[in-house]
Amino acid sequence: MNYALYLGRRLALGSQGRKASPGVKVATAAIALSVAVMIASIAIVLGFKREITDKVLGFTSHIVMTVNPNEEDNIITLTPTLKKLLDSQETIKDYSLQISIPTILKTPNDFKGVFLKTLDDKATRDFLKANLVSGCIPDYSQDSARLEVVLSRMAASQLGLKQDDKVDCYFINDEVKVRRIKIAGIYDSHFDAYDDLMVYGSRGLAETFTGLKPNQGSSLLITTPDFNRLDEETDFLQKSLNAAVSEGLIYKSYYLENAHVQGASYFHWLSMLDTNVIVVLTLMMIVGCVTLVSGMLTIILDKKRFIGLIKSLGASNVKVRQVFIYLALRVAVLGMIIGNVLIISLLTVQDKLHVFKLDPSSYYIDFVPIEMDWMAFGILNLGVIIIVYMTLIFPSRIISKISPAETMRGE
């Protein structure tokens, strides 16, 4: 029986060296295509998640703290007590004050209402720099840049403005204040809902309009250590602030809103992509397995005489089935290697060169994003091997119905 099994394996290996049958070729191609599509789906969805999350956080932060609407004064004052409380929180990695005020940009022919936000924190500056289409981000450490702003391409187009143009900026409160500002840079994030409203300027300009002090702002931008635990950390921080108010440590109550809430529509869209990926993975796995099973049955029928021969030499049904499962797994592994090499090469090119473009009005970005998660790819390939092996067990049972006597008589 050992000799029969050895002979079976040698013949199986030898059959791979000859010209493969059409069924084997189709099975190899199907596995390669299925694995390639599954890897591409994972990489693209992870890329979308990274890009969309970065854009949402670019316009806001992990957590935005504002004064509770029930309070008469809606200004956050970073007192020593509040600062000490924030510094003691393990859920806070970094924070910074921001001023956000409604203003009106007016040209000789048109006007537009926008929100002027201070460009204080590094994260926002990096985000705007990554989405800048012309000009530069002003250096607000220089007094000469105090009246320079960064405007979106959408707003600039609506007002007929371009880089280095000047426009009047109005702030209306108890009195009307106006400053003539310069367009230092123009950005385009493809997030029309934000681009239509957001203008970024210096803190000095916002303080001139509002009269706020350096330790005051309309909101506090908070960065947490782990974005994946954002909801838990938001709840924990909210409870800490509420407890501090109850104990009289701080005199105002604050309201926290995280990026999941502020960008709810975008994150909901991303969750729908997760569902699409599950569907794609399921369909591709079914296609690959069905094609591979068909290929295995073709091999079994093609080697019917061979099966009868090694059975007559003493090989059991179980041992013969192992030979053909092994042969089919070789086909699957070959297809997986081909699929991995081709798709990873293509994804790498796309990640570096952005060859494939998208309509930003529909997808919020102008190229197909790629995130190379090697652990996810490894788990996927391991899962494919396991599922393929389990799928091959049942069709291999047909071998037990092949009689050595009948195959020999047929010959």
mmCIF file of C-alpha atoms in Angstrom:
data_model
loop_
_atom_site.group_PDB
_atom_site.id
_atom_site.type_symbol
_atom_site.label_atom_id
_atom_site.label_comp_id
_atom_site.label_asym_id
_atom_site.label_seq_id
_atom_site.Cartn_x
_atom_site.Cartn_y
_atom_site.Cartn_z
ATOM 1 C CA MET A 1 0.000 0.000 0.000
ATOM 2 C CA ASN A 2 2.906 2.339 0.725
ATOM 3 C CA TYR A 3 4.292 1.645 -2.750
ATOM 4 C CA ALA A 4 0.903 2.366 -4.278
ATOM 5 C CA LEU A 5 0.648 5.645 -2.426
ATOM 6 C CA TYR A 6 4.189 6.601 -3.466
ATOM 7 C CA LEU A 7 3.357 5.761 -7.074
ATOM 8 C CA GLY A 8 0.207 7.845 -6.893
ATOM 9 C CA ARG A 9 2.030 10.898 -5.617
ATOM 10 C CA ARG A 10 4.798 10.544 -8.224
ATOM 11 C CA LEU A 11 2.245 10.258 -11.003
ATOM 12 C CA ALA A 12 0.328 13.220 -9.613
ATOM 13 C CA LEU A 13 3.508 15.286 -9.508
ATOM 14 C CA GLY A 14 4.477 14.111 -12.944
ATOM 15 C CA SER A 15 1.116 15.073 -14.371
ATOM 16 C CA GLN A 16 1.805 18.648 -13.357
ATOM 17 C CA GLY A 17 4.919 18.699 -15.483
ATOM 18 C CA ARG A 18 2.975 17.770 -18.635
ATOM 19 C CA LYS A 19 0.672 20.106 -20.479
ATOM 20 C CA ALA A 20 -2.193 20.962 -18.133
ATOM 21 C CA SER A 21 -5.734 20.102 -19.179
ATOM 22 C CA PRO A 22 -8.195 22.918 -19.983
ATOM 23 C CA GLY A 23 -10.046 22.176 -16.748
ATOM 24 C CA VAL A 24 -6.888 22.667 -14.672
ATOM 25 C CA LYS A 25 -6.058 25.885 -16.521
ATOM 26 C CA VAL A 26 -9.537 27.263 -15.913
ATOM 27 C CA ALA A 27 -9.376 26.310 -12.231
ATOM 28 C CA THR A 28 -5.970 27.989 -11.836
ATOM 29 C CA ALA A 29 -7.187 31.141 -13.567
ATOM 30 C CA ALA A 30 -10.376 31.204 -11.482
ATOM 31 C CA ILE A 31 -8.458 30.924 -8.205
ATOM 32 C CA ALA A 32 -5.984 33.608 -9.340
ATOM 33 C CA LEU A 33 -8.806 35.959 -10.349
ATOM 34 C CA SER A 34 -10.814 35.312 -7.179
ATOM 35 C CA VAL A 35 -7.853 35.916 -4.863
ATOM 36 C CA ALA A 36 -6.858 39.040 -6.814
ATOM 37 C CA VAL A 37 -10.361 40.509 -6.583
ATOM 38 C CA MET A 38 -10.593 39.745 -2.861
ATOM 39 C CA ILE A 39 -7.220 41.336 -2.084
ATOM 40 C CA ALA A 40 -8.079 44.367 -4.219
ATOM 41 C CA SER A 41 -11.425 44.767 -2.435
ATOM 42 C CA ILE A 42 -9.773 44.750 0.984
ATOM 43 C CA ALA A 43 -6.996 47.152 -0.061
ATOM 44 C CA ILE A 44 -9.391 49.620 -1.702
ATOM 45 C CA VAL A 45 -11.900 49.678 1.151
ATOM 46 C CA LEU A 46 -9.120 50.134 3.720
ATOM 47 C CA GLY A 47 -7.768 52.933 1.534
ATOM 48 C CA PHE A 48 -11.162 54.629 1.420
ATOM 49 C CA LYS A 49 -11.458 54.350 5.200
ATOM 50 C CA ARG A 50 -8.055 55.958 5.706
ATOM 51 C CA GLU A 51 -8.661 58.805 3.246
ATOM 52 C CA ILE A 52 -12.204 59.635 4.375
ATOM 53 C CA THR A 53 -11.279 59.455 8.063
ATOM 54 C CA ASP A 54 -8.285 61.738 7.478
ATOM 55 C CA LYS A 55 -10.481 64.276 5.690
ATOM 56 C CA VAL A 56 -13.148 64.268 8.417
ATOM 57 C CA LEU A 57 -10.473 64.707 11.086
ATOM 58 C CA GLY A 58 -8.863 67.441 9.004
ATOM 59 C CA PHE A 59 -11.972 69.588 9.341
ATOM 60 C CA THR A 60 -12.642 68.709 12.944
ATOM 61 C CA SER A 61 -10.772 66.514 15.453
ATOM 62 C CA HIS A 62 -11.152 63.241 17.311
ATOM 63 C CA ILE A 63 -13.272 65.075 19.887
ATOM 64 C CA VAL A 64 -14.552 68.653 19.856
ATOM 65 C CA MET A 65 -15.369 70.199 23.229
ATOM 66 C CA THR A 66 -17.770 73.130 23.378
ATOM 67 C CA VAL A 67 -19.631 74.869 26.182
ATOM 68 C CA ASN A 68 -22.994 73.299 26.998
ATOM 69 C CA PRO A 69 -25.759 75.225 25.141
ATOM 70 C CA ASN A 70 -27.538 75.780 28.466
ATOM 71 C CA GLU A 71 -24.684 77.998 29.659
ATOM 72 C CA GLU A 72 -25.036 81.767 29.106
ATOM 73 C CA ASP A 73 -21.398 82.218 28.098
ATOM 74 C CA ASN A 74 -20.313 79.982 25.206
ATOM 75 C CA ILE A 75 -16.616 80.837 25.410
ATOM 76 C CA ILE A 76 -14.103 78.231 26.622
ATOM 77 C CA THR A 77 -11.512 79.741 28.917
ATOM 78 C CA LEU A 78 -8.524 77.492 29.468
ATOM 79 C CA THR A 79 -8.123 78.195 33.171
ATOM 80 C CA PRO A 80 -5.330 76.535 35.208
ATOM 81 C CA THR A 81 -7.925 74.236 36.806
ATOM 82 C CA LEU A 82 -9.394 73.140 33.470
ATOM 83 C CA LYS A 83 -5.917 72.703 32.011
ATOM 84 C CA LYS A 84 -4.878 70.544 34.956
ATOM 85 C CA LEU A 85 -7.992 68.419 34.548
ATOM 86 C CA LEU A 86 -7.343 67.901 30.820
ATOM 87 C CA ASP A 87 -3.654 67.140 31.368
ATOM 88 C CA SER A 88 -4.563 64.416 33.873
ATOM 89 C CA GLN A 89 -6.773 62.500 31.420
ATOM 90 C CA GLU A 90 -5.216 59.393 29.878
ATOM 91 C CA THR A 91 -7.773 59.570 27.081
ATOM 92 C CA ILE A 92 -6.292 62.870 25.850
ATOM 93 C CA LYS A 93 -3.128 62.844 23.747
ATOM 94 C CA ASP A 94 -3.196 66.522 22.751
ATOM 95 C CA TYR A 95 -5.579 69.492 22.672
ATOM 96 C CA SER A 96 -5.727 73.047 21.381
ATOM 97 C CA LEU A 97 -8.127 75.972 21.464
ATOM 98 C CA GLN A 98 -9.857 77.056 18.279
ATOM 99 C CA ILE A 99 -11.953 80.080 17.374
ATOM 100 C CA SER A 100 -14.692 79.553 14.800
ATOM 101 C CA ILE A 101 -16.860 82.554 13.895
ATOM 102 C CA PRO A 102 -19.382 83.329 11.127
ATOM 103 C CA THR A 103 -18.147 85.980 8.730
ATOM 104 C CA ILE A 104 -19.056 87.389 5.328
ATOM 105 C CA LEU A 105 -16.632 87.612 2.418
ATOM 106 C CA LYS A 106 -17.572 90.456 0.071
ATOM 107 C CA THR A 107 -16.271 91.319 -3.368
ATOM 108 C CA PRO A 108 -17.465 94.254 -5.531
ATOM 109 C CA ASN A 109 -19.872 91.884 -7.308
ATOM 110 C CA ASP A 110 -20.809 89.195 -4.806
ATOM 111 C CA PHE A 111 -20.722 88.040 -1.190
ATOM 112 C CA LYS A 112 -20.676 84.723 0.688
ATOM 113 C CA GLY A 113 -21.222 83.624 4.275
ATOM 114 C CA VAL A 114 -18.467 81.406 5.689
ATOM 115 C CA PHE A 115 -16.958 80.259 8.973
ATOM 116 C CA LEU A 116 -13.541 81.687 9.774
ATOM 117 C CA LYS A 117 -11.514 79.131 11.738
ATOM 118 C CA THR A 118 -8.174 79.722 13.379
ATOM 119 C CA LEU A 119 -5.308 77.727 11.975
ATOM 120 C CA ASP A 120 -3.519 76.887 15.224
ATOM 121 C CA ASP A 121 -2.965 73.135 15.492
ATOM 122 C CA LYS A 122 -0.400 71.213 13.434
ATOM 123 C CA ALA A 123 -2.871 68.540 12.343
ATOM 124 C CA THR A 124 -5.079 71.071 10.541
ATOM 125 C CA ARG A 125 -2.075 72.747 8.935
ATOM 126 C CA ASP A 126 -0.808 69.384 7.671
ATOM 127 C CA PHE A 127 -4.258 68.533 6.336
ATOM 128 C CA LEU A 128 -4.577 71.795 4.413
ATOM 129 C CA LYS A 129 -1.043 71.461 3.080
ATOM 130 C CA ALA A 130 -1.899 67.988 1.736
ATOM 131 C CA ASN A 131 -4.983 69.387 -0.038
ATOM 132 C CA LEU A 132 -3.462 72.664 -1.229
ATOM 133 C CA VAL A 133 -3.909 73.356 -4.965
ATOM 134 C CA SER A 134 -2.173 76.735 -5.111
ATOM 135 C CA GLY A 135 -0.356 79.191 -2.863
ATOM 136 C CA CYS A 136 0.924 78.325 0.590
ATOM 137 C CA ILE A 137 -0.067 78.018 4.234
ATOM 138 C CA PRO A 138 0.719 81.375 5.910
ATOM 139 C CA ASP A 139 3.316 81.509 8.658
ATOM 140 C CA TYR A 140 1.323 83.214 11.396
ATOM 141 C CA SER A 141 4.368 83.653 13.572
ATOM 142 C CA GLN A 142 5.035 86.691 11.348
ATOM 143 C CA ASP A 143 2.863 89.763 11.871
ATOM 144 C CA SER A 144 2.772 90.422 8.133
ATOM 145 C CA ALA A 145 0.755 87.202 7.616
ATOM 146 C CA ARG A 146 -1.928 88.059 10.192
ATOM 147 C CA LEU A 147 -4.437 89.093 7.497
ATOM 148 C CA GLU A 148 -3.769 86.139 5.173
ATOM 149 C CA VAL A 149 -6.236 83.245 4.855
ATOM 150 C CA VAL A 150 -6.608 79.878 3.136
ATOM 151 C CA LEU A 151 -9.788 79.594 1.078
ATOM 152 C CA SER A 152 -11.381 76.590 -0.625
ATOM 153 C CA ARG A 153 -11.385 76.334 -4.398
ATOM 154 C CA MET A 154 -15.184 76.124 -4.344
ATOM 155 C CA ALA A 155 -15.578 79.380 -2.422
ATOM 156 C CA ALA A 156 -12.891 81.081 -4.525
ATOM 157 C CA SER A 157 -14.708 80.057 -7.706
ATOM 158 C CA GLN A 158 -18.051 81.309 -6.402
ATOM 159 C CA LEU A 159 -16.557 84.716 -5.553
ATOM 160 C CA GLY A 160 -14.298 84.920 -8.591
ATOM 161 C CA LEU A 161 -11.142 84.995 -6.456
ATOM 162 C CA LYS A 162 -7.695 83.545 -7.006
ATOM 163 C CA GLN A 163 -4.417 83.339 -5.132
ATOM 164 C CA ASP A 164 -3.035 86.690 -3.890
ATOM 165 C CA ASP A 165 -6.399 88.441 -4.425
ATOM 166 C CA LYS A 166 -7.799 90.544 -1.594
ATOM 167 C CA VAL A 167 -11.341 90.507 -0.258
ATOM 168 C CA ASP A 168 -13.253 92.282 2.519
ATOM 169 C CA CYS A 169 -14.134 90.115 5.524
ATOM 170 C CA TYR A 170 -17.063 91.286 7.702
ATOM 171 C CA PHE A 171 -17.884 90.168 11.232
ATOM 172 C CA ILE A 172 -21.251 91.305 12.599
ATOM 173 C CA ASN A 173 -21.890 91.226 16.334
ATOM 174 C CA ASP A 174 -22.777 94.254 18.464
ATOM 175 C CA GLU A 175 -20.997 96.258 15.819
ATOM 176 C CA VAL A 176 -19.793 95.636 12.282
ATOM 177 C CA LYS A 177 -16.062 94.995 11.925
ATOM 178 C CA VAL A 178 -14.323 94.633 8.598
ATOM 179 C CA ARG A 179 -10.802 93.663 7.587
ATOM 180 C CA ARG A 180 -9.288 93.394 4.133
ATOM 181 C CA ILE A 181 -7.687 89.975 3.878
ATOM 182 C CA LYS A 182 -5.406 88.320 1.325
ATOM 183 C CA ILE A 183 -5.910 84.856 -0.223
ATOM 184 C CA ALA A 184 -2.561 83.200 0.544
ATOM 185 C CA GLY A 185 -3.590 79.679 -0.462
ATOM 186 C CA ILE A 186 -6.428 77.722 -2.040
ATOM 187 C CA TYR A 187 -7.291 74.156 -1.000
ATOM 188 C CA ASP A 188 -9.645 71.502 -2.352
ATOM 189 C CA SER A 189 -10.577 68.538 -0.144
ATOM 190 C CA HIS A 190 -13.487 67.395 -2.384
ATOM 191 C CA PHE A 191 -15.692 67.515 0.723
ATOM 192 C CA ASP A 192 -18.126 70.059 -0.702
ATOM 193 C CA ALA A 193 -20.149 70.364 2.509
ATOM 194 C CA TYR A 194 -17.027 71.601 4.316
ATOM 195 C CA ASP A 195 -15.253 73.339 1.431
ATOM 196 C CA ASP A 196 -18.277 75.539 0.856
ATOM 197 C CA LEU A 197 -18.084 77.019 4.355
ATOM 198 C CA MET A 198 -14.575 76.801 5.838
ATOM 199 C CA VAL A 199 -11.983 79.579 5.647
ATOM 200 C CA TYR A 200 -8.801 79.356 7.732
ATOM 201 C CA GLY A 201 -7.019 82.390 9.143
ATOM 202 C CA SER A 202 -4.799 83.581 11.956
ATOM 203 C CA ARG A 203 -5.761 83.690 15.604
ATOM 204 C CA GLY A 204 -4.827 87.369 15.621
ATOM 205 C CA LEU A 205 -7.478 88.098 12.981
ATOM 206 C CA ALA A 206 -10.148 86.145 14.917
ATOM 207 C CA GLU A 207 -9.195 87.885 18.192
ATOM 208 C CA THR A 208 -9.522 91.265 16.454
ATOM 209 C CA PHE A 209 -13.088 90.401 15.490
ATOM 210 C CA THR A 210 -14.173 88.762 18.758
ATOM 211 C CA GLY A 211 -12.015 90.399 21.421
ATOM 212 C CA LEU A 212 -11.091 86.999 22.861
ATOM 213 C CA LYS A 213 -7.890 86.476 24.833
ATOM 214 C CA PRO A 214 -5.097 83.982 23.962
ATOM 215 C CA ASN A 215 -6.435 81.470 26.511
ATOM 216 C CA GLN A 216 -9.989 81.612 25.113
ATOM 217 C CA GLY A 217 -11.768 80.002 22.210
ATOM 218 C CA SER A 218 -15.118 78.821 20.897
ATOM 219 C CA SER A 219 -14.083 75.130 20.992
ATOM 220 C CA LEU A 220 -11.332 72.827 22.132
ATOM 221 C CA LEU A 221 -9.936 70.273 19.690
ATOM 222 C CA ILE A 222 -8.936 67.024 21.429
ATOM 223 C CA THR A 223 -6.834 64.185 20.008
ATOM 224 C CA THR A 224 -7.123 60.758 21.639
ATOM 225 C CA PRO A 225 -4.421 58.048 21.744
ATOM 226 C CA ASP A 226 -6.544 55.424 19.966
ATOM 227 C CA PHE A 227 -9.100 56.419 17.315
ATOM 228 C CA ASN A 228 -10.505 52.858 17.301
ATOM 229 C CA ARG A 229 -11.748 53.424 20.887
ATOM 230 C CA LEU A 230 -13.107 56.886 20.165
ATOM 231 C CA ASP A 231 -16.668 56.352 21.410
ATOM 232 C CA GLU A 232 -15.501 54.787 24.684
ATOM 233 C CA GLU A 233 -12.970 57.538 25.314
ATOM 234 C CA THR A 234 -15.544 60.227 24.524
ATOM 235 C CA ASP A 235 -17.962 58.780 27.085
ATOM 236 C CA PHE A 236 -15.214 58.474 29.694
ATOM 237 C CA LEU A 237 -14.073 62.074 29.191
ATOM 238 C CA GLN A 238 -17.642 63.374 29.288
ATOM 239 C CA LYS A 239 -18.203 61.648 32.636
ATOM 240 C CA SER A 240 -14.948 63.117 33.966
ATOM 241 C CA LEU A 241 -16.013 66.643 32.993
ATOM 242 C CA ASN A 242 -19.485 66.183 34.471
ATOM 243 C CA ALA A 243 -17.962 64.922 37.726
ATOM 244 C CA ALA A 244 -15.611 67.923 37.838
ATOM 245 C CA VAL A 245 -18.602 70.274 37.508
ATOM 246 C CA SER A 246 -20.482 68.445 40.273
ATOM 247 C CA GLU A 247 -17.461 68.684 42.576
ATOM 248 C CA GLY A 248 -17.029 72.394 41.838
ATOM 249 C CA LEU A 249 -13.624 71.996 40.212
ATOM 250 C CA ILE A 250 -14.752 73.785 37.030
ATOM 251 C CA TYR A 251 -17.545 76.292 36.768
ATOM 252 C CA LYS A 252 -18.958 75.478 33.301
ATOM 253 C CA SER A 253 -20.466 72.317 31.890
ATOM 254 C CA TYR A 254 -19.091 71.143 28.564
ATOM 255 C CA TYR A 255 -20.442 69.119 25.689
ATOM 256 C CA LEU A 256 -18.336 66.619 23.727
ATOM 257 C CA GLU A 257 -18.940 65.532 20.143
ATOM 258 C CA ASN A 258 -16.590 63.138 18.400
ATOM 259 C CA ALA A 259 -15.733 62.633 14.732
ATOM 260 C CA HIS A 260 -18.147 59.697 14.425
ATOM 261 C CA VAL A 261 -21.008 62.094 15.166
ATOM 262 C CA GLN A 262 -19.760 65.100 13.205
ATOM 263 C CA GLY A 263 -18.933 62.967 10.168
ATOM 264 C CA ALA A 264 -21.802 60.506 10.597
ATOM 265 C CA SER A 265 -22.844 60.532 6.919
ATOM 266 C CA TYR A 266 -19.318 59.724 5.753
ATOM 267 C CA PHE A 267 -18.770 56.932 8.270
ATOM 268 C CA HIS A 268 -22.182 55.474 7.407
ATOM 269 C CA TRP A 269 -21.092 55.401 3.773
ATOM 270 C CA LEU A 270 -17.902 53.569 4.798
ATOM 271 C CA SER A 271 -19.936 50.988 6.717
ATOM 272 C CA MET A 272 -21.891 50.299 3.526
ATOM 273 C CA LEU A 273 -18.585 49.605 1.777
ATOM 274 C CA ASP A 274 -17.874 46.945 4.429
ATOM 275 C CA THR A 275 -21.074 45.175 3.403
ATOM 276 C CA ASN A 276 -20.058 45.337 -0.265
ATOM 277 C CA VAL A 277 -16.685 43.778 0.550
ATOM 278 C CA ILE A 278 -18.333 40.885 2.400
ATOM 279 C CA VAL A 279 -20.534 40.233 -0.644
ATOM 280 C CA VAL A 280 -17.529 40.365 -3.005
ATOM 281 C CA LEU A 281 -15.472 38.026 -0.818
ATOM 282 C CA THR A 282 -18.334 35.543 -0.600
ATOM 283 C CA LEU A 283 -19.031 35.549 -4.343
ATOM 284 C CA MET A 284 -15.360 35.266 -5.300
ATOM 285 C CA MET A 285 -14.843 32.400 -2.845
ATOM 286 C CA ILE A 286 -17.849 30.567 -4.292
ATOM 287 C CA VAL A 287 -16.637 31.101 -7.866
ATOM 288 C CA GLY A 288 -13.133 29.901 -7.028
ATOM 289 C CA CYS A 289 -14.290 26.837 -5.113
ATOM 290 C CA VAL A 290 -16.867 25.777 -7.709
ATOM 291 C CA THR A 291 -14.342 26.106 -10.525
ATOM 292 C CA LEU A 292 -11.699 24.235 -8.541
ATOM 293 C CA VAL A 293 -14.130 21.420 -7.742
ATOM 294 C CA SER A 294 -14.990 21.173 -11.439
ATOM 295 C CA GLY A 295 -11.289 21.008 -12.226
ATOM 296 C CA MET A 296 -10.770 18.296 -9.624
ATOM 297 C CA LEU A 297 -13.617 16.200 -11.030
ATOM 298 C CA THR A 298 -12.112 16.614 -14.496
ATOM 299 C CA ILE A 299 -8.763 15.349 -13.201
ATOM 300 C CA ILE A 300 -10.431 12.381 -11.475
ATOM 301 C CA LEU A 301 -12.310 11.371 -14.611
ATOM 302 C CA ASP A 302 -9.180 11.853 -16.709
ATOM 303 C CA LYS A 303 -7.175 9.636 -14.315
ATOM 304 C CA LYS A 304 -9.849 6.973 -13.888
ATOM 305 C CA ARG A 305 -7.578 4.188 -15.139
ATOM 306 C CA PHE A 306 -4.752 5.436 -12.903
ATOM 307 C CA ILE A 307 -7.084 5.308 -9.892
ATOM 308 C CA GLY A 308 -8.036 1.749 -10.682
ATOM 309 C CA LEU A 309 -4.391 0.800 -11.064
ATOM 310 C CA ILE A 310 -3.197 2.084 -7.679
ATOM 311 C CA LYS A 311 -6.296 0.643 -6.004
ATOM 312 C CA SER A 312 -5.423 -2.748 -7.433
ATOM 313 C CA LEU A 313 -1.946 -2.309 -5.954
ATOM 314 C CA GLY A 314 -3.480 -1.987 -2.494
ATOM 315 C CA ALA A 315 -4.097 1.754 -2.034
ATOM 316 C CA SER A 316 -7.174 2.543 0.055
ATOM 317 C CA ASN A 317 -9.865 5.008 -0.971
ATOM 318 C CA VAL A 318 -8.704 7.404 1.732
ATOM 319 C CA LYS A 319 -5.120 7.389 0.446
ATOM 320 C CA VAL A 320 -6.189 7.887 -3.166
ATOM 321 C CA ARG A 321 -8.445 10.746 -2.156
ATOM 322 C CA GLN A 322 -5.496 12.362 -0.375
ATOM 323 C CA VAL A 323 -3.467 12.217 -3.582
ATOM 324 C CA PHE A 324 -6.144 14.051 -5.588
ATOM 325 C CA ILE A 325 -6.866 16.551 -2.852
ATOM 326 C CA TYR A 326 -3.147 17.234 -2.760
ATOM 327 C CA LEU A 327 -3.126 17.642 -6.543
ATOM 328 C CA ALA A 328 -6.076 20.049 -6.443
ATOM 329 C CA LEU A 329 -4.430 22.016 -3.630
ATOM 330 C CA ARG A 330 -1.345 22.403 -5.821
ATOM 331 C CA VAL A 331 -3.544 23.940 -8.494
ATOM 332 C CA ALA A 332 -5.144 26.242 -5.892
ATOM 333 C CA VAL A 333 -1.797 27.337 -4.432
ATOM 334 C CA LEU A 334 -0.427 28.039 -7.916
ATOM 335 C CA GLY A 335 -3.485 30.157 -8.675
ATOM 336 C CA MET A 336 -3.117 31.982 -5.369
ATOM 337 C CA ILE A 337 0.555 32.759 -6.039
ATOM 338 C CA ILE A 338 -0.272 34.109 -9.504
ATOM 339 C CA GLY A 339 -3.178 36.167 -8.153
ATOM 340 C CA ASN A 340 -1.126 37.590 -5.268
ATOM 341 C CA VAL A 341 1.828 38.574 -7.448
ATOM 342 C CA LEU A 342 -0.290 40.233 -10.128
ATOM 343 C CA ILE A 343 -2.673 42.159 -7.859
ATOM 344 C CA ILE A 344 -0.050 43.289 -5.334
ATOM 345 C CA SER A 345 2.074 44.604 -8.199
ATOM 346 C CA LEU A 346 -0.919 46.477 -9.603
ATOM 347 C CA LEU A 347 -1.928 47.841 -6.189
ATOM 348 C CA THR A 348 1.619 49.060 -5.539
ATOM 349 C CA VAL A 349 1.632 50.952 -8.837
ATOM 350 C CA GLN A 350 -1.766 52.480 -8.032
ATOM 351 C CA ASP A 351 -0.652 53.463 -4.530
ATOM 352 C CA LYS A 352 2.424 55.275 -5.887
ATOM 353 C CA LEU A 353 1.155 56.757 -9.159
ATOM 354 C CA HIS A 354 -2.663 57.029 -8.721
ATOM 355 C CA VAL A 355 -3.233 55.661 -12.227
ATOM 356 C CA PHE A 356 -6.942 54.931 -11.764
ATOM 357 C CA LYS A 357 -9.004 58.050 -11.154
ATOM 358 C CA LEU A 358 -12.415 58.621 -9.549
ATOM 359 C CA ASP A 359 -15.107 61.263 -9.786
ATOM 360 C CA PRO A 360 -14.599 63.303 -6.565
ATOM 361 C CA SER A 361 -18.204 64.512 -6.637
ATOM 362 C CA SER A 362 -19.308 60.913 -5.998
ATOM 363 C CA TYR A 363 -16.396 59.429 -4.036
ATOM 364 C CA TYR A 364 -14.946 62.492 -2.212
ATOM 365 C CA ILE A 365 -11.471 61.738 -3.585
ATOM 366 C CA ASP A 366 -10.097 61.866 -7.129
ATOM 367 C CA PHE A 367 -8.187 58.562 -7.209
ATOM 368 C CA VAL A 368 -8.624 54.956 -6.095
ATOM 369 C CA PRO A 369 -7.000 54.805 -2.623
ATOM 370 C CA ILE A 370 -4.935 51.799 -1.572
ATOM 371 C CA GLU A 371 -4.019 50.566 1.920
ATOM 372 C CA MET A 372 -1.579 47.650 1.939
ATOM 373 C CA ASP A 373 -2.467 45.618 5.033
ATOM 374 C CA TRP A 374 -0.152 42.614 4.873
ATOM 375 C CA MET A 375 -1.709 40.932 7.893
ATOM 376 C CA ALA A 376 -5.153 41.095 6.286
ATOM 377 C CA PHE A 377 -3.736 39.697 3.039
ATOM 378 C CA GLY A 378 -2.060 36.849 4.931
ATOM 379 C CA ILE A 379 -5.240 35.966 6.821
ATOM 380 C CA LEU A 380 -7.190 36.045 3.557
ATOM 381 C CA ASN A 381 -4.784 33.640 1.840
ATOM 382 C CA LEU A 382 -4.795 31.302 4.832
ATOM 383 C CA GLY A 383 -8.587 31.377 4.890
ATOM 384 C CA VAL A 384 -8.736 30.579 1.163
ATOM 385 C CA ILE A 385 -6.496 27.516 1.625
ATOM 386 C CA ILE A 386 -8.595 26.222 4.524
ATOM 387 C CA ILE A 387 -11.912 26.749 2.724
ATOM 388 C CA VAL A 388 -10.581 25.204 -0.497
ATOM 389 C CA TYR A 389 -9.346 22.141 1.400
ATOM 390 C CA MET A 390 -12.694 21.672 3.134
ATOM 391 C CA THR A 391 -14.513 22.133 -0.176
ATOM 392 C CA LEU A 392 -12.412 19.464 -1.905
ATOM 393 C CA ILE A 393 -13.158 16.760 0.655
ATOM 394 C CA PHE A 394 -16.696 16.075 -0.556
ATOM 395 C CA PRO A 395 -16.121 15.731 -4.353
ATOM 396 C CA SER A 396 -13.120 13.490 -3.698
ATOM 397 C CA ARG A 397 -15.567 10.886 -2.374
ATOM 398 C CA ILE A 398 -16.362 9.975 -5.962
ATOM 399 C CA ILE A 399 -13.062 8.075 -5.988
ATOM 400 C CA SER A 400 -14.501 5.430 -3.649
ATOM 401 C CA LYS A 401 -17.063 4.527 -6.331
ATOM 402 C CA ILE A 402 -14.422 3.745 -8.944
ATOM 403 C CA SER A 403 -13.886 -0.011 -9.176
ATOM 404 C CA PRO A 404 -10.445 -1.330 -10.211
ATOM 405 C CA ALA A 405 -12.016 -4.297 -11.984
ATOM 406 C CA GLU A 406 -14.323 -2.146 -14.097
ATOM 407 C CA THR A 407 -11.587 0.290 -15.084
ATOM 408 C CA MET A 408 -9.287 -2.546 -16.102
ATOM 409 C CA ARG A 409 -12.106 -4.270 -18.010
ATOM 410 C CA GLY A 410 -12.883 -0.988 -19.777
ATOM 411 C CA GLU A 411 -9.292 -0.786 -20.970
#
